[in-house]
Amino acid sequence: MPASKMNYSDKINELLAQLPDFVSDFIYNFGRVENYATKLEYCRDIKTYLEFITNFLPKYCDKSIKEITLKDLGDIEVLDINRFLTTLAGNHKETTVKRKRASLSSMYGFFVATGKLSRNPIAATKTIKIPEKDVIYLTNDEQRILLDTVRHGTHLHDSVAKVHYIYADRDSAMFILLLDTGLRVSEMLDTDIIDYNLEDCSVVVTRKGGDTQVIYYSDECRDYLDIYFSSQKAKYGLSNSSLKFPAFTTTTGNRLGVRAVEMLVKKYVSVCLPEKTRIISPHKLRSSFAMSFYAASDNNILLLKKKMNHKSIQTTNIYAKASDTAMKDSRSLLQGLR
């Protein structure tokens, strides 16, 4: 198990030791085993909920959170849960409250599905509607400027430019792959060289939620991947039988982490698109792909939904709303028909 996942596992076990046994039942049996970060957030959210129960609901004030039973959980009223969510809203962002509500709904839903509870009271609470925000992304021209900097070190300060050749192949392959496919950074970084089929320009990735999917990339992206993987094979003496090796690594051969990619995006954007430094993150490269693909595919939102691995078309629809191309192009459709 990678060190980062070991850290998550240790933190999860530390929290579970403070929580009732039924929480362990939920954490270890719900969702993908590998979703350590999500499970850690569940533990934290459930602990916050149980602390509210024992501190603010008179019926349970004599209990510690460790003593709360599954029956107690089932007896909580909708009004009490709404009080909990309202209390959270006074100290947290709407997105945080929405996430905590979703965590509790998942827990209650799990125990209803397994027959240990008869109802999910979260379903009767008010849903939290988050106001839509503008989609932040790079235009095609801005993407070209960014990729030019990544490939050639354009705009980089002298001291950084001198050593850019060490990272150019890796970073070029990585940035083009992200902008070419809309992969989440974590999905890309979890891949190994063996997952890539350069002949048909595809890679097998494990998507958010645990599904495996074949993703296709462009010929240009394949060429950059080929250059980078060839250098990696030569550097580390990799044979065809030893290609279960991280696709993207540090200079010492360790799997690259999400934080490192965040720093790389900031490094390149800050010199070539300085006005975008504060707002462009790795996830915005995914948004950039979505906006570019939506326009280039003649507004094919269903194909974009599949590309983005969205569960709901409503999630994909934010890109349709953000693009006024279709509205503008359709302005004269009825001209001459009347």
C-alpha positions as YAML, in Angstrom:
chain: A
units: angstrom
residues:
- id: 1
  name: MET
  ca: [0.00, 0.00, 0.00]
- id: 2
  name: PRO
  ca: [1.41, 3.44, -0.96]
- id: 3
  name: ALA
  ca: [2.54, 5.63, 1.94]
- id: 4
  name: SER
  ca: [-0.21, 8.21, 1.33]
- id: 5
  name: LYS
  ca: [-2.89, 5.53, 1.62]
- id: 6
  name: MET
  ca: [-1.23, 4.16, 4.74]
- id: 7
  name: ASN
  ca: [-1.53, 7.63, 6.26]
- id: 8
  name: TYR
  ca: [-5.23, 7.75, 5.38]
- id: 9
  name: SER
  ca: [-5.73, 4.27, 6.82]
- id: 10
  name: ASP
  ca: [-4.02, 5.22, 10.08]
- id: 11
  name: LYS
  ca: [-6.17, 8.34, 10.42]
- id: 12
  name: ILE
  ca: [-9.34, 6.36, 9.66]
- id: 13
  name: ASN
  ca: [-8.52, 3.74, 12.29]
- id: 14
  name: GLU
  ca: [-7.70, 6.46, 14.82]
- id: 15
  name: LEU
  ca: [-11.12, 8.05, 14.29]
- id: 16
  name: LEU
  ca: [-12.99, 4.73, 14.26]
- id: 17
  name: ALA
  ca: [-11.53, 3.94, 17.69]
- id: 18
  name: GLN
  ca: [-13.47, 6.95, 19.00]
- id: 19
  name: LEU
  ca: [-16.74, 6.05, 17.25]
- id: 20
  name: PRO
  ca: [-19.43, 3.38, 17.78]
- id: 21
  name: ASP
  ca: [-18.87, -0.02, 16.18]
- id: 22
  name: PHE
  ca: [-21.65, 0.49, 13.63]
- id: 23
  name: VAL
  ca: [-19.58, 3.25, 12.01]
- id: 24
  name: SER
  ca: [-16.81, 0.73, 11.29]
- id: 25
  name: ASP
  ca: [-19.43, -1.53, 9.72]
- id: 26
  name: PHE
  ca: [-20.38, 1.31, 7.37]
- id: 27
  name: ILE
  ca: [-16.84, 2.52, 6.60]
- id: 28
  name: TYR
  ca: [-15.42, -0.92, 5.79]
- id: 29
  name: ASN
  ca: [-18.38, -2.18, 3.77]
- id: 30
  name: PHE
  ca: [-19.58, 0.87, 1.85]
- id: 31
  name: GLY
  ca: [-18.17, 1.89, -1.52]
- id: 32
  name: ARG
  ca: [-14.74, 1.10, -2.93]
- id: 33
  name: VAL
  ca: [-12.17, -0.24, -0.52]
- id: 34
  name: GLU
  ca: [-9.56, 2.05, -2.11]
- id: 35
  name: ASN
  ca: [-11.45, 5.31, -1.50]
- id: 36
  name: TYR
  ca: [-9.41, 6.19, 1.58]
- id: 37
  name: ALA
  ca: [-9.83, 9.96, 1.32]
- id: 38
  name: THR
  ca: [-13.62, 9.68, 1.00]
- id: 39
  name: LYS
  ca: [-13.83, 7.25, 3.91]
- id: 40
  name: LEU
  ca: [-11.76, 9.59, 6.06]
- id: 41
  name: GLU
  ca: [-14.18, 12.44, 5.30]
- id: 42
  name: TYR
  ca: [-17.11, 10.15, 6.20]
- id: 43
  name: CYS
  ca: [-15.49, 9.43, 9.57]
- id: 44
  name: ARG
  ca: [-15.00, 13.11, 10.29]
- id: 45
  name: ASP
  ca: [-18.53, 14.04, 9.22]
- id: 46
  name: ILE
  ca: [-20.12, 11.25, 11.26]
- id: 47
  name: LYS
  ca: [-18.08, 12.23, 14.31]
- id: 48
  name: THR
  ca: [-19.31, 15.82, 14.00]
- id: 49
  name: TYR
  ca: [-22.90, 14.55, 13.78]
- id: 50
  name: LEU
  ca: [-22.56, 12.29, 16.83]
- id: 51
  name: GLU
  ca: [-20.94, 15.11, 18.81]
- id: 52
  name: PHE
  ca: [-23.98, 17.27, 18.04]
- id: 53
  name: ILE
  ca: [-26.31, 14.48, 19.19]
- id: 54
  name: THR
  ca: [-24.56, 14.01, 22.54]
- id: 55
  name: ASN
  ca: [-24.10, 17.74, 23.18]
- id: 56
  name: PHE
  ca: [-27.42, 19.21, 22.07]
- id: 57
  name: LEU
  ca: [-30.11, 16.51, 22.21]
- id: 58
  name: PRO
  ca: [-31.21, 16.07, 25.86]
- id: 59
  name: LYS
  ca: [-32.12, 12.42, 25.35]
- id: 60
  name: TYR
  ca: [-28.50, 11.54, 24.60]
- id: 61
  name: CYS
  ca: [-26.57, 14.03, 26.73]
- id: 62
  name: ASP
  ca: [-25.64, 11.33, 29.26]
- id: 63
  name: LYS
  ca: [-23.92, 9.28, 26.56]
- id: 64
  name: SER
  ca: [-20.51, 9.59, 24.98]
- id: 65
  name: ILE
  ca: [-20.38, 9.36, 21.19]
- id: 66
  name: LYS
  ca: [-18.90, 5.86, 21.58]
- id: 67
  name: GLU
  ca: [-22.07, 4.78, 23.40]
- id: 68
  name: ILE
  ca: [-24.52, 5.89, 20.70]
- id: 69
  name: THR
  ca: [-26.24, 2.81, 19.26]
- id: 70
  name: LEU
  ca: [-27.68, 2.10, 15.84]
- id: 71
  name: LYS
  ca: [-31.14, 2.20, 17.45]
- id: 72
  name: ASP
  ca: [-30.36, 5.70, 18.73]
- id: 73
  name: LEU
  ca: [-29.40, 6.67, 15.21]
- id: 74
  name: GLY
  ca: [-32.73, 5.41, 13.89]
- id: 75
  name: ASP
  ca: [-34.67, 7.34, 16.54]
- id: 76
  name: ILE
  ca: [-33.26, 10.73, 15.55]
- id: 77
  name: GLU
  ca: [-36.03, 12.98, 14.25]
- id: 78
  name: VAL
  ca: [-35.94, 14.97, 11.03]
- id: 79
  name: LEU
  ca: [-36.31, 18.16, 13.08]
- id: 80
  name: ASP
  ca: [-33.13, 17.30, 15.00]
- id: 81
  name: ILE
  ca: [-31.19, 16.70, 11.78]
- id: 82
  name: ASN
  ca: [-32.41, 20.03, 10.39]
- id: 83
  name: ARG
  ca: [-31.18, 21.66, 13.61]
- id: 84
  name: PHE
  ca: [-27.80, 20.01, 13.06]
- id: 85
  name: LEU
  ca: [-27.59, 21.25, 9.46]
- id: 86
  name: THR
  ca: [-28.67, 24.74, 10.50]
- id: 87
  name: THR
  ca: [-25.97, 24.80, 13.19]
- id: 88
  name: LEU
  ca: [-23.38, 23.78, 10.60]
- id: 89
  name: ALA
  ca: [-24.58, 26.48, 8.22]
- id: 90
  name: GLY
  ca: [-23.67, 29.12, 10.79]
- id: 91
  name: ASN
  ca: [-20.00, 28.11, 10.73]
- id: 92
  name: HIS
  ca: [-19.35, 26.48, 7.36]
- id: 93
  name: LYS
  ca: [-19.71, 27.12, 3.65]
- id: 94
  name: GLU
  ca: [-22.78, 25.75, 1.89]
- id: 95
  name: THR
  ca: [-20.62, 23.26, 0.01]
- id: 96
  name: THR
  ca: [-19.30, 21.86, 3.31]
- id: 97
  name: VAL
  ca: [-22.80, 21.53, 4.77]
- id: 98
  name: LYS
  ca: [-23.98, 19.82, 1.59]
- id: 99
  name: ARG
  ca: [-21.09, 17.34, 1.76]
- id: 100
  name: LYS
  ca: [-21.76, 16.51, 5.41]
- id: 101
  name: ARG
  ca: [-25.45, 15.97, 4.66]
- id: 102
  name: ALA
  ca: [-24.47, 13.63, 1.81]
- id: 103
  name: SER
  ca: [-22.16, 11.68, 4.16]
- id: 104
  name: LEU
  ca: [-24.99, 11.14, 6.65]
- id: 105
  name: SER
  ca: [-27.39, 10.18, 3.87]
- id: 106
  name: SER
  ca: [-24.90, 7.57, 2.64]
- id: 107
  name: MET
  ca: [-24.57, 6.13, 6.14]
- id: 108
  name: TYR
  ca: [-28.32, 5.98, 6.78]
- id: 109
  name: GLY
  ca: [-28.89, 4.63, 3.27]
- id: 110
  name: PHE
  ca: [-26.36, 1.85, 3.87]
- id: 111
  name: PHE
  ca: [-28.10, 0.68, 7.04]
- id: 112
  name: VAL
  ca: [-31.53, 0.85, 5.39]
- id: 113
  name: ALA
  ca: [-30.23, -1.20, 2.46]
- id: 114
  name: THR
  ca: [-28.77, -3.82, 4.82]
- id: 115
  name: GLY
  ca: [-32.00, -4.03, 6.82]
- id: 116
  name: LYS
  ca: [-30.56, -2.62, 10.04]
- id: 117
  name: LEU
  ca: [-32.63, 0.58, 9.92]
- id: 118
  name: SER
  ca: [-36.13, 1.08, 8.57]
- id: 119
  name: ARG
  ca: [-35.81, 4.65, 7.31]
- id: 120
  name: ASN
  ca: [-33.39, 7.30, 6.14]
- id: 121
  name: PRO
  ca: [-34.44, 10.54, 7.88]
- id: 122
  name: ILE
  ca: [-31.93, 12.55, 5.83]
- id: 123
  name: ALA
  ca: [-34.19, 12.06, 2.81]
- id: 124
  name: ALA
  ca: [-36.85, 14.18, 4.53]
- id: 125
  name: THR
  ca: [-34.51, 17.07, 5.34]
- id: 126
  name: LYS
  ca: [-34.18, 20.12, 3.17]
- id: 127
  name: THR
  ca: [-31.81, 19.66, 0.26]
- id: 128
  name: ILE
  ca: [-29.09, 22.27, 0.08]
- id: 129
  name: LYS
  ca: [-29.00, 24.09, -3.22]
- id: 130
  name: ILE
  ca: [-25.64, 25.62, -4.02]
- id: 131
  name: PRO
  ca: [-25.83, 28.73, -6.22]
- id: 132
  name: GLU
  ca: [-24.28, 28.08, -9.61]
- id: 133
  name: LYS
  ca: [-20.93, 29.72, -10.21]
- id: 134
  name: ASP
  ca: [-19.31, 30.69, -13.47]
- id: 135
  name: VAL
  ca: [-17.20, 27.93, -15.01]
- id: 136
  name: ILE
  ca: [-13.53, 28.86, -14.78]
- id: 137
  name: TYR
  ca: [-11.48, 27.52, -17.68]
- id: 138
  name: LEU
  ca: [-8.75, 28.26, -20.20]
- id: 139
  name: THR
  ca: [-9.75, 29.16, -23.73]
- id: 140
  name: ASN
  ca: [-8.16, 27.30, -26.63]
- id: 141
  name: ASP
  ca: [-5.71, 30.17, -27.14]
- id: 142
  name: GLU
  ca: [-4.79, 30.16, -23.45]
- id: 143
  name: GLN
  ca: [-4.30, 26.40, -23.57]
- id: 144
  name: ARG
  ca: [-1.88, 26.85, -26.48]
- id: 145
  name: ILE
  ca: [0.10, 29.43, -24.50]
- id: 146
  name: LEU
  ca: [0.24, 27.12, -21.48]
- id: 147
  name: LEU
  ca: [1.33, 24.10, -23.52]
- id: 148
  name: ASP
  ca: [4.02, 26.15, -25.27]
- id: 149
  name: THR
  ca: [5.46, 27.03, -21.87]
- id: 150
  name: VAL
  ca: [5.29, 23.43, -20.66]
- id: 151
  name: ARG
  ca: [6.91, 22.06, -23.82]
- id: 152
  name: HIS
  ca: [9.63, 24.62, -24.39]
- id: 153
  name: GLY
  ca: [10.05, 26.46, -21.10]
- id: 154
  name: THR
  ca: [8.87, 29.70, -22.70]
- id: 155
  name: HIS
  ca: [8.53, 32.55, -20.17]
- id: 156
  name: LEU
  ca: [10.26, 30.56, -17.40]
- id: 157
  name: HIS
  ca: [12.83, 32.44, -15.34]
- id: 158
  name: ASP
  ca: [16.45, 31.71, -16.28]
- id: 159
  name: SER
  ca: [17.27, 29.54, -13.27]
- id: 160
  name: VAL
  ca: [14.17, 27.39, -13.84]
- id: 161
  name: ALA
  ca: [14.56, 27.33, -17.62]
- id: 162
  name: LYS
  ca: [18.09, 25.88, -17.31]
- id: 163
  name: VAL
  ca: [16.78, 22.68, -15.72]
- id: 164
  name: HIS
  ca: [13.48, 22.54, -17.59]
- id: 165
  name: TYR
  ca: [14.78, 19.81, -19.91]
- id: 166
  name: ILE
  ca: [14.69, 17.39, -16.96]
- id: 167
  name: TYR
  ca: [10.92, 17.72, -16.64]
- id: 168
  name: ALA
  ca: [9.83, 18.78, -20.13]
- id: 169
  name: ASP
  ca: [8.93, 15.31, -21.48]
- id: 170
  name: ARG
  ca: [6.97, 14.30, -18.38]
- id: 171
  name: ASP
  ca: [5.14, 17.59, -17.96]
- id: 172
  name: SER
  ca: [4.31, 17.86, -21.67]
- id: 173
  name: ALA
  ca: [2.80, 14.37, -21.72]
- id: 174
  name: MET
  ca: [0.91, 15.01, -18.51]
- id: 175
  name: PHE
  ca: [-0.57, 18.40, -19.38]
- id: 176
  name: ILE
  ca: [-1.58, 17.33, -22.89]
- id: 177
  name: LEU
  ca: [-3.21, 14.19, -21.49]
- id: 178
  name: LEU
  ca: [-5.24, 16.23, -18.99]
- id: 179
  name: LEU
  ca: [-6.36, 18.75, -21.61]
- id: 180
  name: ASP
  ca: [-7.00, 15.98, -24.15]
- id: 181
  name: THR
  ca: [-9.17, 13.72, -21.98]
- id: 182
  name: GLY
  ca: [-10.58, 15.65, -19.04]
- id: 183
  name: LEU
  ca: [-9.23, 13.04, -16.63]
- id: 184
  name: ARG
  ca: [-9.19, 13.90, -12.96]
- id: 185
  name: VAL
  ca: [-5.61, 14.35, -11.76]
- id: 186
  name: SER
  ca: [-5.97, 11.50, -9.25]
- id: 187
  name: GLU
  ca: [-7.23, 9.18, -12.01]
- id: 188
  name: MET
  ca: [-4.25, 10.01, -14.21]
- id: 189
  name: LEU
  ca: [-1.70, 9.64, -11.41]
- id: 190
  name: ASP
  ca: [-3.07, 6.22, -10.44]
- id: 191
  name: THR
  ca: [-2.21, 4.80, -13.87]
- id: 192
  name: ASP
  ca: [0.83, 2.67, -14.67]
- id: 193
  name: ILE
  ca: [2.73, 2.51, -17.97]
- id: 194
  name: ILE
  ca: [1.17, -0.88, -18.66]
- id: 195
  name: ASP
  ca: [-2.29, 0.74, -18.70]
- id: 196
  name: TYR
  ca: [-1.44, 2.69, -21.88]
- id: 197
  name: ASN
  ca: [-1.92, 1.22, -25.35]
- id: 198
  name: LEU
  ca: [-0.08, 3.59, -27.66]
- id: 199
  name: GLU
  ca: [-1.17, 1.72, -30.78]
- id: 200
  name: ASP
  ca: [-4.84, 2.60, -30.38]
- id: 201
  name: CYS
  ca: [-4.26, 5.74, -28.28]
- id: 202
  name: SER
  ca: [-6.04, 4.46, -25.19]
- id: 203
  name: VAL
  ca: [-5.53, 4.11, -21.45]
- id: 204
  name: VAL
  ca: [-7.44, 2.05, -18.91]
- id: 205
  name: VAL
  ca: [-8.28, 4.16, -15.87]
- id: 206
  name: THR
  ca: [-10.16, 3.61, -12.64]
- id: 207
  name: ARG
  ca: [-12.72, 6.38, -12.49]
- id: 208
  name: LYS
  ca: [-14.10, 8.10, -9.44]
- id: 209
  name: GLY
  ca: [-16.48, 5.60, -7.88]
- id: 210
  name: GLY
  ca: [-14.41, 2.57, -8.88]
- id: 211
  name: ASP
  ca: [-15.55, 1.90, -12.45]
- id: 212
  name: THR
  ca: [-12.89, 0.96, -14.99]
- id: 213
  name: GLN
  ca: [-13.07, 2.80, -18.30]
- id: 214
  name: VAL
  ca: [-11.04, 2.93, -21.50]
- id: 215
  name: ILE
  ca: [-10.15, 6.53, -22.32]
- id: 216
  name: TYR
  ca: [-8.92, 7.64, -25.75]
- id: 217
  name: TYR
  ca: [-6.48, 10.45, -26.48]
- id: 218
  name: SER
  ca: [-5.19, 12.17, -29.63]
- id: 219
  name: ASP
  ca: [-2.27, 11.20, -31.86]
- id: 220
  name: GLU
  ca: [-0.40, 14.26, -30.59]
- id: 221
  name: CYS
  ca: [-0.85, 13.11, -27.01]
- id: 222
  name: ARG
  ca: [0.30, 9.60, -27.96]
- id: 223
  name: ASP
  ca: [3.51, 10.99, -29.43]
- id: 224
  name: TYR
  ca: [4.34, 12.86, -26.23]
- id: 225
  name: LEU
  ca: [3.49, 9.83, -24.09]
- id: 226
  name: ASP
  ca: [5.70, 7.66, -26.30]
- id: 227
  name: ILE
  ca: [8.67, 10.01, -25.87]
- id: 228
  name: TYR
  ca: [8.22, 10.17, -22.10]
- id: 229
  name: PHE
  ca: [7.61, 6.45, -21.57]
- id: 230
  name: SER
  ca: [10.60, 5.56, -23.76]
- id: 231
  name: SER
  ca: [12.85, 7.74, -21.61]
- id: 232
  name: GLN
  ca: [11.40, 6.19, -18.44]
- id: 233
  name: LYS
  ca: [12.00, 2.65, -19.72]
- id: 234
  name: ALA
  ca: [15.60, 3.50, -20.55]
- id: 235
  name: LYS
  ca: [16.23, 5.33, -17.27]
- id: 236
  name: TYR
  ca: [14.83, 2.57, -15.04]
- id: 237
  name: GLY
  ca: [15.65, -0.44, -17.23]
- id: 238
  name: LEU
  ca: [12.00, -1.41, -17.63]
- id: 239
  name: SER
  ca: [11.12, -4.41, -19.76]
- id: 240
  name: ASN
  ca: [7.70, -5.36, -21.12]
- id: 241
  name: SER
  ca: [7.22, -7.59, -18.08]
- id: 242
  name: SER
  ca: [7.95, -4.78, -15.63]
- id: 243
  name: LEU
  ca: [5.71, -2.04, -16.95]
- id: 244
  name: LYS
  ca: [3.51, -2.01, -13.86]
- id: 245
  name: PHE
  ca: [5.45, 1.10, -13.03]
- id: 246
  name: PRO
  ca: [3.90, 4.50, -12.24]
- id: 247
  name: ALA
  ca: [3.11, 6.37, -15.44]
- id: 248
  name: PHE
  ca: [4.13, 9.72, -13.97]
- id: 249
  name: THR
  ca: [6.93, 9.89, -11.45]
- id: 250
  name: THR
  ca: [9.30, 12.17, -9.61]
- id: 251
  name: THR
  ca: [12.92, 12.28, -10.77]
- id: 252
  name: THR
  ca: [13.63, 9.45, -8.30]
- id: 253
  name: GLY
  ca: [10.96, 7.13, -9.68]
- id: 254
  name: ASN
  ca: [8.27, 7.60, -7.04]
- id: 255
  name: ARG
  ca: [4.67, 8.05, -8.12]
- id: 256
  name: LEU
  ca: [3.86, 11.72, -8.55]
- id: 257
  name: GLY
  ca: [1.28, 13.10, -6.10]
- id: 258
  name: VAL
  ca: [-1.68, 15.41, -6.59]
- id: 259
  name: ARG
  ca: [-0.01, 18.18, -4.60]
- id: 260
  name: ALA
  ca: [3.01, 18.08, -6.93]
- id: 261
  name: VAL
  ca: [0.74, 18.54, -9.96]
- id: 262
  name: GLU
  ca: [-0.99, 21.46, -8.24]
- id: 263
  name: MET
  ca: [2.41, 23.12, -7.80]
- id: 264
  name: LEU
  ca: [3.33, 22.45, -11.44]
- id: 265
  name: VAL
  ca: [0.13, 24.05, -12.70]
- id: 266
  name: LYS
  ca: [0.80, 27.09, -10.54]
- id: 267
  name: LYS
  ca: [4.42, 27.24, -11.72]
- id: 268
  name: TYR
  ca: [3.56, 27.27, -15.43]
- id: 269
  name: VAL
  ca: [0.40, 29.38, -15.28]
- id: 270
  name: SER
  ca: [2.07, 32.05, -13.13]
- id: 271
  name: VAL
  ca: [4.65, 32.81, -15.84]
- id: 272
  name: CYS
  ca: [2.59, 32.51, -19.02]
- id: 273
  name: LEU
  ca: [-0.88, 33.55, -17.83]
- id: 274
  name: PRO
  ca: [-0.14, 35.51, -14.64]
- id: 275
  name: GLU
  ca: [-3.64, 36.99, -14.44]
- id: 276
  name: LYS
  ca: [-4.99, 33.42, -14.12]
- id: 277
  name: THR
  ca: [-2.60, 32.27, -11.38]
- id: 278
  name: ARG
  ca: [-5.10, 32.51, -8.53]
- id: 279
  name: ILE
  ca: [-7.96, 30.78, -10.32]
- id: 280
  name: ILE
  ca: [-6.44, 27.99, -12.44]
- id: 281
  name: SER
  ca: [-5.91, 24.68, -10.65]
- id: 282
  name: PRO
  ca: [-5.50, 21.15, -12.05]
- id: 283
  name: HIS
  ca: [-9.27, 20.71, -11.86]
- id: 284
  name: LYS
  ca: [-9.71, 23.78, -14.07]
- id: 285
  name: LEU
  ca: [-7.77, 21.93, -16.78]
- id: 286
  name: ARG
  ca: [-10.63, 19.42, -16.64]
- id: 287
  name: SER
  ca: [-13.12, 22.28, -17.02]
- id: 288
  name: SER
  ca: [-11.03, 23.60, -19.92]
- id: 289
  name: PHE
  ca: [-11.28, 20.23, -21.66]
- id: 290
  name: ALA
  ca: [-15.05, 20.16, -21.11]
- id: 291
  name: MET
  ca: [-15.62, 23.61, -22.59]
- id: 292
  name: SER
  ca: [-13.37, 22.94, -25.60]
- id: 293
  name: PHE
  ca: [-14.85, 19.49, -26.26]
- id: 294
  name: TYR
  ca: [-18.45, 20.71, -25.93]
- id: 295
  name: ALA
  ca: [-17.87, 23.35, -28.60]
- id: 296
  name: ALA
  ca: [-15.80, 21.09, -30.90]
- id: 297
  name: SER
  ca: [-18.30, 18.20, -30.70]
- id: 298
  name: ASP
  ca: [-21.18, 20.35, -31.94]
- id: 299
  name: ASN
  ca: [-22.56, 20.61, -28.40]
- id: 300
  name: ASN
  ca: [-22.82, 16.83, -27.89]
- id: 301
  name: ILE
  ca: [-23.64, 16.91, -24.20]
- id: 302
  name: LEU
  ca: [-24.28, 13.15, -23.90]
- id: 303
  name: LEU
  ca: [-20.83, 12.31, -25.23]
- id: 304
  name: LEU
  ca: [-19.32, 14.94, -22.93]
- id: 305
  name: LYS
  ca: [-21.15, 13.37, -19.97]
- id: 306
  name: LYS
  ca: [-19.51, 10.02, -20.80]
- id: 307
  name: LYS
  ca: [-16.11, 11.64, -21.31]
- id: 308
  name: MET
  ca: [-16.34, 13.43, -17.97]
- id: 309
  name: ASN
  ca: [-17.64, 10.31, -16.19]
- id: 310
  name: HIS
  ca: [-20.54, 12.26, -14.68]
- id: 311
  name: LYS
  ca: [-23.31, 10.29, -13.00]
- id: 312
  name: SER
  ca: [-25.91, 12.96, -13.75]
- id: 313
  name: ILE
  ca: [-26.52, 14.98, -16.90]
- id: 314
  name: GLN
  ca: [-27.21, 17.95, -14.62]
- id: 315
  name: THR
  ca: [-23.54, 18.04, -13.65]
- id: 316
  name: THR
  ca: [-22.49, 18.10, -17.30]
- id: 317
  name: ASN
  ca: [-25.09, 20.74, -18.07]
- id: 318
  name: ILE
  ca: [-23.09, 23.44, -16.28]
- id: 319
  name: TYR
  ca: [-20.77, 23.47, -19.29]
- id: 320
  name: ALA
  ca: [-23.67, 23.81, -21.69]
- id: 321
  name: LYS
  ca: [-24.99, 26.75, -19.69]
- id: 322
  name: ALA
  ca: [-21.55, 28.35, -19.62]
- id: 323
  name: SER
  ca: [-21.20, 28.17, -23.40]
- id: 324
  name: ASP
  ca: [-23.24, 30.65, -25.42]
- id: 325
  name: THR
  ca: [-21.98, 29.26, -28.73]
- id: 326
  name: ALA
  ca: [-25.19, 27.39, -29.51]
- id: 327
  name: MET
  ca: [-27.34, 30.39, -28.62]
- id: 328
  name: LYS
  ca: [-25.27, 32.67, -30.82]
- id: 329
  name: ASP
  ca: [-25.06, 30.24, -33.75]
- id: 330
  name: SER
  ca: [-28.80, 29.64, -33.72]
- id: 331
  name: ARG
  ca: [-29.78, 33.31, -33.91]
- id: 332
  name: SER
  ca: [-30.69, 33.15, -37.62]
- id: 333
  name: LEU
  ca: [-32.18, 29.65, -37.82]
- id: 334
  name: LEU
  ca: [-35.71, 30.98, -38.40]
- id: 335
  name: GLN
  ca: [-34.67, 33.69, -40.82]
- id: 336
  name: GLY
  ca: [-36.41, 33.27, -44.16]
- id: 337
  name: LEU
  ca: [-38.96, 30.79, -42.82]
- id: 338
  name: ARG
  ca: [-41.61, 33.43, -42.19]
...
